[in-house]
Short mmCIF file of C-alpha atoms and ligand atoms in Angstrom, two decimals:
data_model
loop_
_atom_site.label_atom_id
_atom_site.label_comp_id
_atom_site.label_asym_id
_atom_site.label_seq_id
_atom_site.Cartn_x
_atom_site.Cartn_y
_atom_site.Cartn_z
CA UNK X 488 31.83 -19.97 2.76
CA UNK X 489 28.26 -20.14 4.88
CA UNK X 490 26.34 -22.42 4.25
CA UNK X 491 22.85 -20.49 3.11
CA UNK X 492 20.78 -22.39 5.28
CA UNK X 493 22.15 -20.71 8.62
CA UNK X 494 22.75 -16.77 7.03
CA UNK X 495 20.63 -14.71 9.46
CA UNK X 496 19.77 -10.78 8.89
CA UNK X 497 21.77 -8.11 11.30
CA UNK X 498 18.72 -6.80 13.23
CA UNK X 499 20.38 -4.24 14.10
CA UNK X 500 21.37 -3.03 10.57
CA UNK X 501 18.11 -3.28 9.42
CA UNK X 502 16.55 -1.26 13.10
CA UNK X 503 19.06 1.10 11.93
CA UNK X 504 18.01 1.66 8.10
CA UNK X 505 14.00 2.05 8.90
CA UNK X 506 14.94 4.72 11.63
CA UNK X 507 17.19 6.86 9.46
CA UNK X 508 14.26 6.68 6.71
CA UNK X 509 11.99 7.43 9.69
CA UNK X 510 13.89 10.98 9.68
CA UNK X 511 13.11 12.10 6.08
CA UNK X 512 9.75 13.84 6.47
CA UNK X 513 9.90 12.77 9.89
CA UNK X 514 6.04 14.44 11.64
CA UNK X 515 4.97 14.48 15.43
CA UNK X 516 4.62 11.21 17.47
CA UNK X 517 7.25 9.20 15.12
CA UNK X 518 5.66 8.83 12.25
CA UNK X 519 6.52 10.28 8.48
CA UNK X 520 4.91 12.15 6.32
CA UNK X 521 6.33 11.39 2.67
CA UNK X 522 2.59 12.04 0.45
CA UNK X 523 3.49 10.64 -3.22
CA UNK X 524 6.09 12.91 -5.34
CA UNK X 525 6.54 14.91 -2.36
CA UNK X 526 10.25 16.54 -1.20
CA UNK X 527 9.96 14.80 1.42
CA UNK X 528 9.21 11.85 -1.03
CA UNK X 529 12.50 12.72 -3.11
CA UNK X 530 14.51 12.91 -0.32
CA UNK X 531 12.82 9.12 0.29
CA UNK X 532 13.95 8.20 -3.01
CA UNK X 533 17.24 9.62 -3.18
CA UNK X 534 18.54 7.57 0.66
CA UNK X 535 16.97 3.95 -1.00
CA UNK X 536 18.83 5.43 -4.49
CA UNK X 537 22.25 5.89 -1.92
CA UNK X 538 22.22 2.51 -0.33
CA UNK X 539 21.57 0.66 -3.12
CA UNK X 540 24.36 1.62 -4.85
CA UNK X 541 26.29 1.65 -1.79
CA UNK X 542 25.12 -2.02 -1.50
CA UNK X 543 26.28 -2.56 -5.76
CA UNK X 544 22.83 -3.20 -7.09
CA UNK X 545 22.16 -1.85 -9.98
CA UNK X 546 19.84 0.54 -9.93
CA UNK X 547 17.08 1.10 -12.83
CA UNK X 548 14.21 3.76 -12.73
CA UNK X 549 11.37 3.65 -14.62
CA UNK X 550 9.07 6.54 -16.97
CA UNK X 551 6.56 5.95 -13.61
CA UNK X 552 9.59 6.47 -10.79
CA UNK X 553 9.45 2.76 -9.48
CA UNK X 554 13.47 2.04 -8.58
CA UNK X 555 14.49 -1.17 -8.97
CA UNK X 556 17.46 -2.49 -7.76
CA UNK X 557 19.46 -5.53 -8.98
CA UNK X 558 21.23 -8.03 -7.86
CA UNK X 559 23.48 -10.10 -10.29
CA UNK X 560 22.34 -14.60 -10.23
CA UNK X 561 24.84 -16.59 -11.27
CA UNK X 562 22.69 -16.81 -14.44
CA UNK X 563 20.70 -14.58 -16.73
CA UNK X 564 17.09 -14.15 -16.73
CA UNK X 565 13.61 -13.56 -14.97
CA UNK X 566 15.64 -12.03 -10.86
CA UNK X 567 13.18 -13.43 -7.35
CA UNK X 568 11.25 -10.14 -6.90
CA UNK X 569 11.15 -7.83 -2.96
CA UNK X 570 10.13 -4.64 -1.87
CA UNK X 571 7.52 -1.87 -1.55
CA UNK X 572 6.41 1.69 -1.14
CA UNK X 573 8.54 4.31 0.48
CA UNK X 574 5.47 6.88 -0.31
CA UNK X 575 2.75 7.41 3.52
CA UNK X 576 -0.29 8.43 3.93
CA UNK X 577 0.23 11.91 6.24
CA UNK X 578 0.24 10.30 9.50
CA UNK X 579 2.50 7.68 8.53
CA UNK X 580 4.41 5.60 10.38
CA UNK X 581 8.03 3.99 10.56
CA UNK X 582 6.86 1.00 8.52
CA UNK X 583 3.97 0.67 6.78
CA UNK X 584 6.04 0.23 3.01
CA UNK X 585 9.58 1.58 4.35
CA UNK X 586 9.53 -2.60 6.55
CA UNK X 587 9.07 -4.53 2.54
CA UNK X 588 11.88 -1.88 0.79
CA UNK X 589 14.27 -2.08 3.48
CA UNK X 590 14.75 -5.71 4.81
CA UNK X 591 15.26 -6.26 0.69
CA UNK X 592 17.82 -4.29 1.25
CA UNK X 593 19.28 -6.20 3.86
CA UNK X 594 18.72 -9.20 1.94
CA UNK X 595 20.94 -7.67 0.06
CA UNK X 596 24.05 -6.82 2.50
CA UNK X 597 23.54 -10.64 4.03
CA UNK X 598 24.41 -12.09 1.26
CA UNK X 599 26.81 -9.76 -0.10
CA UNK X 600 29.06 -10.30 3.12
CA UNK X 601 28.64 -14.49 2.98
CA UNK X 602 30.17 -13.44 -0.48
CA UNK X 603 26.90 -15.90 -1.33
CA UNK X 604 25.25 -15.67 -5.67
CA UNK X 605 21.44 -16.80 -5.96
CA UNK X 606 21.13 -19.17 -9.48
CA UNK X 607 18.48 -15.88 -10.30
CA UNK X 608 19.17 -12.07 -10.31
CA UNK X 609 17.39 -10.70 -6.86
CA UNK X 610 15.43 -7.45 -7.47
CA UNK X 611 14.51 -5.07 -4.14
CA UNK X 612 11.87 -2.95 -5.85
CA UNK X 613 10.33 0.38 -4.79
CA UNK X 614 7.36 1.37 -6.15
CA UNK X 615 5.83 5.16 -6.61
CA UNK X 616 2.88 6.00 -5.13
CA UNK X 617 1.41 2.87 -3.26
CA UNK X 618 -0.67 4.68 -0.33
CA UNK X 619 -3.36 6.79 -3.71
CA UNK X 620 -2.78 9.34 -0.53
CA UNK X 621 -2.36 11.94 -2.59
CA UNK X 622 -2.91 10.99 -6.36
CA UNK X 623 -5.52 8.17 -6.87
CA UNK X 624 -5.08 5.12 -7.35
CA UNK X 625 -3.40 3.33 -4.98
CA UNK X 626 -1.01 1.09 -5.84
CA UNK X 627 -0.13 3.44 -9.13
CA UNK X 628 3.30 2.35 -9.33
CA UNK X 629 3.31 -1.15 -9.50
CA UNK X 630 -0.31 -0.93 -11.41
CA UNK X 631 1.34 0.41 -14.43
CA UNK X 632 4.12 -2.12 -14.01
CA UNK X 633 2.07 -4.33 -14.25
CA UNK X 634 -0.02 -3.35 -17.27
CA UNK X 635 -3.16 -2.50 -15.12
CA UNK X 636 -2.47 1.31 -15.86
CA UNK X 637 -1.38 3.46 -18.81
CA UNK X 638 1.77 5.60 -18.15
CA UNK X 639 -0.04 8.23 -19.96
CA UNK X 640 -3.09 8.09 -17.27
CA UNK X 641 -1.03 7.52 -14.22
CA UNK X 642 0.86 10.46 -15.61
CA UNK X 643 -1.99 12.72 -16.13
CA UNK X 644 -4.06 11.74 -12.84
CA UNK X 645 -4.30 15.53 -10.42
CA UNK X 646 -3.86 14.97 -7.26
CA UNK X 647 -6.17 16.25 -4.02
CA UNK X 648 -3.78 19.94 -4.13
CA UNK X 649 -4.17 20.04 -8.42
CA UNK X 650 -1.08 18.88 -9.32
CA UNK X 651 -0.41 16.97 -12.36
CA UNK X 652 1.08 14.00 -11.47
CA UNK X 653 3.78 13.78 -14.76
CA UNK X 654 4.45 17.47 -13.21
CA UNK X 655 5.68 16.27 -9.78
CA UNK X 656 7.66 13.77 -11.33
CA UNK X 657 9.40 15.64 -13.16
CA UNK X 658 9.86 17.86 -10.71
CA UNK X 659 11.36 15.41 -8.28
CA UNK X 660 13.98 14.39 -11.30
CA UNK X 661 12.65 10.40 -10.61
CA UNK X 662 11.04 10.09 -14.97
CA UNK X 663 13.58 7.13 -15.38
CA UNK X 664 14.58 6.06 -19.01
CA UNK X 665 13.26 2.27 -19.02
CA UNK X 666 9.80 1.55 -20.23
CA UNK X 667 7.55 0.70 -18.23
CA UNK X 668 7.41 -2.65 -17.27
CA UNK X 669 10.45 -4.10 -18.24
CA UNK X 670 11.75 -5.91 -15.84
CA UNK X 671 9.60 -9.37 -16.39
CA UNK X 672 10.12 -11.61 -12.34
CA UNK X 673 9.92 -14.81 -11.81
CA UNK X 674 8.35 -14.23 -8.63
CA UNK X 675 7.40 -11.01 -5.66
CA UNK X 676 7.89 -11.64 -2.62
CA UNK X 677 6.52 -8.99 -0.38
CA UNK X 678 7.53 -8.25 3.29
CA UNK X 679 4.99 -6.13 5.44
CA UNK X 680 3.69 -5.19 8.29
CA UNK X 681 -0.21 -6.53 9.23
CA UNK X 682 -1.50 -2.95 9.83
CA UNK X 683 -4.48 -5.25 11.66
CA UNK X 684 -4.84 -6.39 14.76
CA UNK X 685 -4.51 -10.32 14.03
CA UNK X 686 -1.15 -11.76 14.48
CA UNK X 687 -0.44 -9.41 18.17
CA UNK X 688 -4.18 -10.79 18.88
CA UNK X 689 -2.93 -14.22 18.96
CA UNK X 690 0.80 -13.54 19.85
CA UNK X 691 1.39 -15.21 16.41
CA UNK X 692 4.47 -14.13 14.77
CA UNK X 693 4.28 -14.58 10.68
CA UNK X 694 1.66 -14.55 8.14
CA UNK X 695 1.65 -15.87 5.05
CA UNK X 696 -1.05 -13.78 2.93
CA UNK X 697 -2.32 -16.27 0.48
CA UNK X 698 -5.66 -13.48 -0.64
CA UNK X 699 -6.02 -9.33 -0.66
CA UNK X 700 -9.53 -8.24 -0.36
CA UNK X 701 -11.18 -6.16 -3.20
CA UNK X 702 -10.94 -2.60 -3.56
CA UNK X 703 -13.73 -0.08 -4.02
CA UNK X 704 -12.42 3.72 -3.51
CA UNK X 705 -14.98 6.39 -4.77
CA UNK X 706 -15.20 10.45 -4.77
CA UNK X 707 -18.69 11.55 -4.51
CA UNK X 708 -19.29 15.08 -5.24
CA UNK X 709 -22.84 16.16 -3.48
CA UNK X 710 -24.26 20.19 -4.74
CA UNK X 711 -26.87 21.70 -3.06
CA UNK X 712 -27.91 25.36 -1.79
CA UNK X 713 -26.16 27.32 0.12
CA UNK X 714 -28.76 29.35 2.03
CA UNK X 715 -27.91 31.48 5.98
CA UNK X 716 -28.35 29.03 8.04
CA UNK X 717 -31.08 31.29 10.60
CA UNK X 718 -33.39 31.67 8.50
CA UNK X 719 -34.33 28.52 6.30
CA UNK X 720 -36.58 26.51 7.03
CA UNK X 721 -35.52 22.58 6.95
CA UNK X 722 -38.28 22.22 4.03
CA UNK X 723 -36.27 24.64 2.03
CA UNK X 724 -32.91 23.61 2.63
CA UNK X 725 -30.63 22.05 -0.41
CA UNK X 726 -28.24 21.46 2.29
CA UNK X 727 -24.75 19.01 1.47
CA UNK X 728 -23.76 19.30 4.39
CA UNK X 729 -26.07 16.77 5.63
CA UNK X 730 -26.35 14.77 2.93
CA UNK X 731 -23.05 13.77 3.29
CA UNK X 732 -23.49 13.39 6.99
CA UNK X 733 -26.52 11.33 5.72
CA UNK X 734 -24.96 8.97 3.87
CA UNK X 735 -21.58 8.57 5.80
CA UNK X 736 -24.66 6.99 8.55
CA UNK X 737 -25.59 4.84 5.92
CA UNK X 738 -22.03 2.86 5.25
CA UNK X 739 -21.97 2.08 8.80
CA UNK X 740 -24.57 0.59 9.13
CA UNK X 741 -24.43 -0.97 5.74
CA UNK X 742 -21.28 -2.66 6.66
CA UNK X 743 -22.45 -3.66 10.02
CA UNK X 744 -25.57 -5.42 7.76
CA UNK X 745 -24.33 -7.28 5.24
CA UNK X 746 -22.02 -8.31 7.86
CA UNK X 747 -18.79 -11.06 6.74
CA UNK X 748 -15.36 -8.90 5.92
CA UNK X 749 -17.23 -5.86 4.56
CA UNK X 750 -16.00 -3.04 5.18
CA UNK X 751 -16.72 0.73 4.72
CA UNK X 752 -14.80 4.59 5.43
CA UNK X 753 -15.53 8.20 4.60
CA UNK X 754 -12.34 9.13 5.06
CA UNK X 755 -12.08 12.09 3.29
CA UNK X 756 -15.04 15.35 3.63
CA UNK X 757 -14.77 18.54 2.21
CA UNK X 758 -17.93 21.05 3.00
CA UNK X 759 -18.39 24.16 0.83
CA UNK X 760 -17.77 27.21 2.05
CA UNK X 761 -17.41 25.41 5.66
CA UNK X 762 -19.07 28.25 7.37
CA UNK X 763 -20.58 28.19 10.67
CA UNK X 764 -23.37 30.37 10.14
CA UNK X 765 -23.87 29.36 6.28
CA UNK X 766 -25.47 25.50 4.16
CA UNK X 767 -23.18 23.96 2.94
CA UNK X 768 -23.54 24.41 -1.12
CA UNK X 769 -20.71 21.43 -1.67
CA UNK X 770 -19.38 18.50 0.04
CA UNK X 771 -16.98 15.98 -1.27
CA UNK X 772 -16.00 13.29 0.58
CA UNK X 773 -14.68 9.79 -0.84
CA UNK X 774 -15.63 6.81 -0.67
CA UNK X 775 -13.42 3.54 1.10
CA UNK X 776 -15.42 0.04 0.40
CA UNK X 777 -13.57 -3.23 0.95
CA UNK X 778 -15.03 -6.77 0.77
CA UNK X 779 -13.00 -10.01 0.26
CA UNK X 780 -15.83 -10.87 -1.70
CA UNK X 781 -16.24 -9.42 -4.99
CA UNK X 782 -20.29 -9.99 -5.09
CA UNK X 783 -20.66 -8.53 -2.37
CA UNK X 784 -18.35 -5.93 -2.88
CA UNK X 785 -20.66 -5.57 -5.65
CA UNK X 786 -23.41 -5.02 -3.90
CA UNK X 787 -22.44 -2.73 -0.88
CA UNK X 788 -21.52 -0.22 -4.21
CA UNK X 789 -25.21 -1.03 -6.18
CA UNK X 790 -27.12 -0.21 -2.23
CA UNK X 791 -24.67 2.77 -1.61
CA UNK X 792 -26.03 4.00 -5.55
CA UNK X 793 -29.26 3.43 -4.57
CA UNK X 794 -29.48 4.98 -1.04
CA UNK X 795 -27.55 8.17 -2.96
CA UNK X 796 -30.37 8.88 -5.35
CA UNK X 797 -32.64 8.14 -3.32
CA UNK X 798 -31.53 10.62 -0.45
CA UNK X 799 -30.51 13.35 -3.24
CA UNK X 800 -34.55 13.04 -4.68
CA UNK X 801 -35.21 13.81 -1.27
CA UNK X 802 -32.52 16.81 -0.58
CA UNK X 803 -32.78 18.72 -4.14
CA UNK X 804 -29.63 17.99 -4.17
CA UNK X 805 -26.98 15.73 -7.10
CA UNK X 806 -24.36 13.37 -6.01
CA UNK X 807 -22.07 12.53 -8.33
CA UNK X 808 -19.87 9.82 -8.10
CA UNK X 809 -16.38 9.02 -9.53
CA UNK X 810 -13.96 5.84 -9.35
CA UNK X 811 -10.58 6.73 -7.66
CA UNK X 812 -9.95 2.59 -7.60
CA UNK X 813 -11.30 -0.71 -8.09
CA UNK X 814 -9.19 -3.34 -7.71
CA UNK X 815 -11.11 -6.51 -7.42
CA UNK X 816 -10.36 -9.76 -4.31
CA UNK X 817 -6.66 -12.26 -5.48
CA UNK X 818 -5.99 -15.09 -5.01
CA UNK X 819 -2.32 -15.13 -4.14
CA UNK X 820 0.33 -18.12 -4.76
CA UNK X 821 -0.41 -21.08 -2.51
CA UNK X 822 2.96 -22.25 -3.58
CA UNK X 823 5.19 -19.63 -2.19
CA UNK X 824 2.61 -19.20 0.98
CA UNK X 825 2.87 -22.82 1.52
CA UNK X 826 7.09 -21.63 0.93
CA UNK X 827 7.19 -19.11 3.53
CA UNK X 828 5.37 -21.08 5.86
CA UNK X 829 8.12 -24.11 5.96
CA UNK X 830 10.12 -21.71 5.82
CA UNK X 831 8.93 -20.01 8.91
CA UNK X 832 8.81 -23.16 11.42
CA UNK X 833 12.03 -23.96 10.20
CA UNK X 834 13.27 -20.59 11.20
CA UNK X 835 11.55 -21.50 14.22
CA UNK X 836 8.59 -18.78 14.22
CA UNK X 837 4.84 -18.91 14.68
CA UNK X 838 2.88 -18.39 11.72
CA UNK X 839 -0.91 -18.88 10.71
CA UNK X 840 -2.00 -18.09 6.43
CA UNK X 841 -3.86 -15.12 6.31
CA UNK X 842 -5.88 -12.06 3.80
CA UNK X 843 -4.76 -9.08 3.41
CA UNK X 844 -7.39 -6.26 4.43
CA UNK X 845 -5.06 -3.55 2.52
CA UNK X 846 -3.87 -3.42 -0.78
CA UNK X 847 -0.08 -3.97 -1.68
CA UNK X 848 2.12 -3.95 -4.20
CA UNK X 849 2.38 -7.64 -4.32
CA UNK X 850 -1.10 -7.41 -5.76
CA UNK X 851 -0.73 -5.78 -9.01
CA UNK X 852 2.81 -8.40 -9.26
CA UNK X 853 0.01 -11.10 -8.98
CA UNK X 854 -0.75 -9.89 -12.49
CA UNK X 855 2.24 -10.98 -13.87
CA UNK X 856 4.21 -13.73 -11.61
CA UNK X 857 3.87 -15.82 -8.68
CA UNK X 858 3.37 -13.64 -5.62
CA UNK X 859 2.37 -14.31 -1.54
CA UNK X 860 3.58 -11.52 1.47
CA UNK X 861 4.74 -12.47 4.85
CA UNK X 862 3.39 -10.24 7.40
CA UNK X 863 4.81 -8.92 10.57
CA UNK X 864 2.68 -8.09 13.80
CA UNK X 865 1.02 -4.73 14.26
CA UNK X 866 1.28 -4.00 17.84
CA UNK X 867 -2.58 -3.03 18.54
CA UNK X 868 -3.36 -3.40 14.97
CA UNK X 869 -2.06 0.18 14.33
CA UNK X 870 -1.36 2.31 11.80
CA UNK X 871 -1.72 4.56 9.35
CA UNK X 872 -1.35 6.37 12.74
CA UNK X 873 2.03 7.64 13.63
CA UNK X 874 2.13 5.35 16.39
CA UNK X 875 2.22 2.52 14.47
CA UNK X 876 5.03 -0.63 16.34
CA UNK X 877 6.47 -3.56 15.43
CA UNK X 878 8.73 -4.65 18.15
CA UNK X 879 12.21 -4.96 16.38
CA UNK X 880 12.18 -8.53 17.04
CA UNK X 881 8.82 -9.50 15.18
CA UNK X 882 10.57 -7.23 12.71
CA UNK X 883 14.10 -8.79 12.43
CA UNK X 884 12.01 -12.45 12.58
CA UNK X 885 9.90 -11.38 8.96
CA UNK X 886 13.17 -10.21 7.04
CA UNK X 887 14.78 -13.46 8.34
CA UNK X 888 11.81 -15.83 6.28
CA UNK X 889 12.40 -12.90 3.69
CA UNK X 890 15.74 -14.11 3.42
CA UNK X 891 15.28 -17.35 3.32
CA UNK X 892 11.89 -17.70 1.04
CA UNK X 893 14.70 -15.89 -1.81
CA UNK X 894 17.13 -17.50 -1.77
CA UNK X 895 15.02 -21.38 -2.17
CA UNK X 896 12.81 -19.31 -5.16
CA UNK X 897 16.57 -18.15 -6.78
CA UNK X 898 17.53 -21.35 -6.67
CA UNK X 899 14.83 -23.82 -7.14
O1 HGY O 586 -5.08 1.57 0.71
C1 HGY O 586 -4.64 0.70 1.38
O2 HGY O 586 -4.42 -0.16 1.29
C2 HGY O 586 -2.74 1.11 0.45
O3 HGY O 586 -2.18 0.71 2.18
N1 HGY O 586 -3.28 1.95 0.24
MN1 MN O 587 1.96 0.28 3.05
MN1 MN O 588 -0.74 2.24 3.41
#
């Protein structure tokens, strides 16, 4: 039997799986669109479940559709868990989420081929609706698993297309019989592309992620009055479109003035009636605020609320805010982050500590067990974009470090 220390992931097999999954919901430009609980998501789930079964994993599905592939250990008990998500945003790349799940399956294949049974069981997880692009909040499946959102509340969520989450989950056949939260991990490690520019710009191969920034998602509904674009003087306008634009400009300025890690994004904007010669009666927009510092994130929320209240008054419109997601910054497990660094060093890869700008399932798992993440570079820092790209050698390096980090945690 080969010594575990010289095991390595088969990079070709990993790339083949990534390519095969990328075919499901493939869109122009090489990316993928598998919005949570759509037919494309079901097809991706079916494929990954098939691969799990081929690898001899015991597949369990819970009531929110999270998928767990369990590999027995020499002993019973809490598994060492890895995994991520395979749902995407509408303009998804090939690696976001998929990489962490498929690298987890390659870890299993490598251990199977070497006939190695770890002391603790291993588990590869696929969490439902990580992106939140169709149903808010994001990281939903792992949040429910960690007890941060009730199953009933999650099932009742309405999508941006008006669909009921519970009905969609049933429609694609992924209402599992396992109660949510059943599989409590001993530890959780998520491998993911960075989705930002740091590793690529610094020429560092891997990131040991020891913290993750806070996220505030709001939907603002601005109600004004539609009127004729040609006959209505400025002083008589209650222009929801103007107010939405003014809020967007304010947010960029707010992030610039606050500095630090403050970010602000208006990603979605719908105008009604959305006609060239009609002053918009209504605007519905989303606001995504992020910061590593919770008091700063709260200050950004406060300033936005104050600005919209004044503007609403001045423009004679009403602005209603609805919270879609609100997650505080997370500190991951320093021991696991240290272990990731040591493994990377042993395997000869450069690595640095870093913070995640994106939300991830690991931040929810950190509520119930020690957790940390491994990042690989995103070329040009691009993600949530069909041109998302990570070099195959970097994908393999990350998977090799995942393999040995999981083995160590499963033997410790
Ligand atoms: O929004 C995020 O950070 C993640 O991609 N869901
Ligand atoms: Mn992701
Ligand atoms: Mn994403």
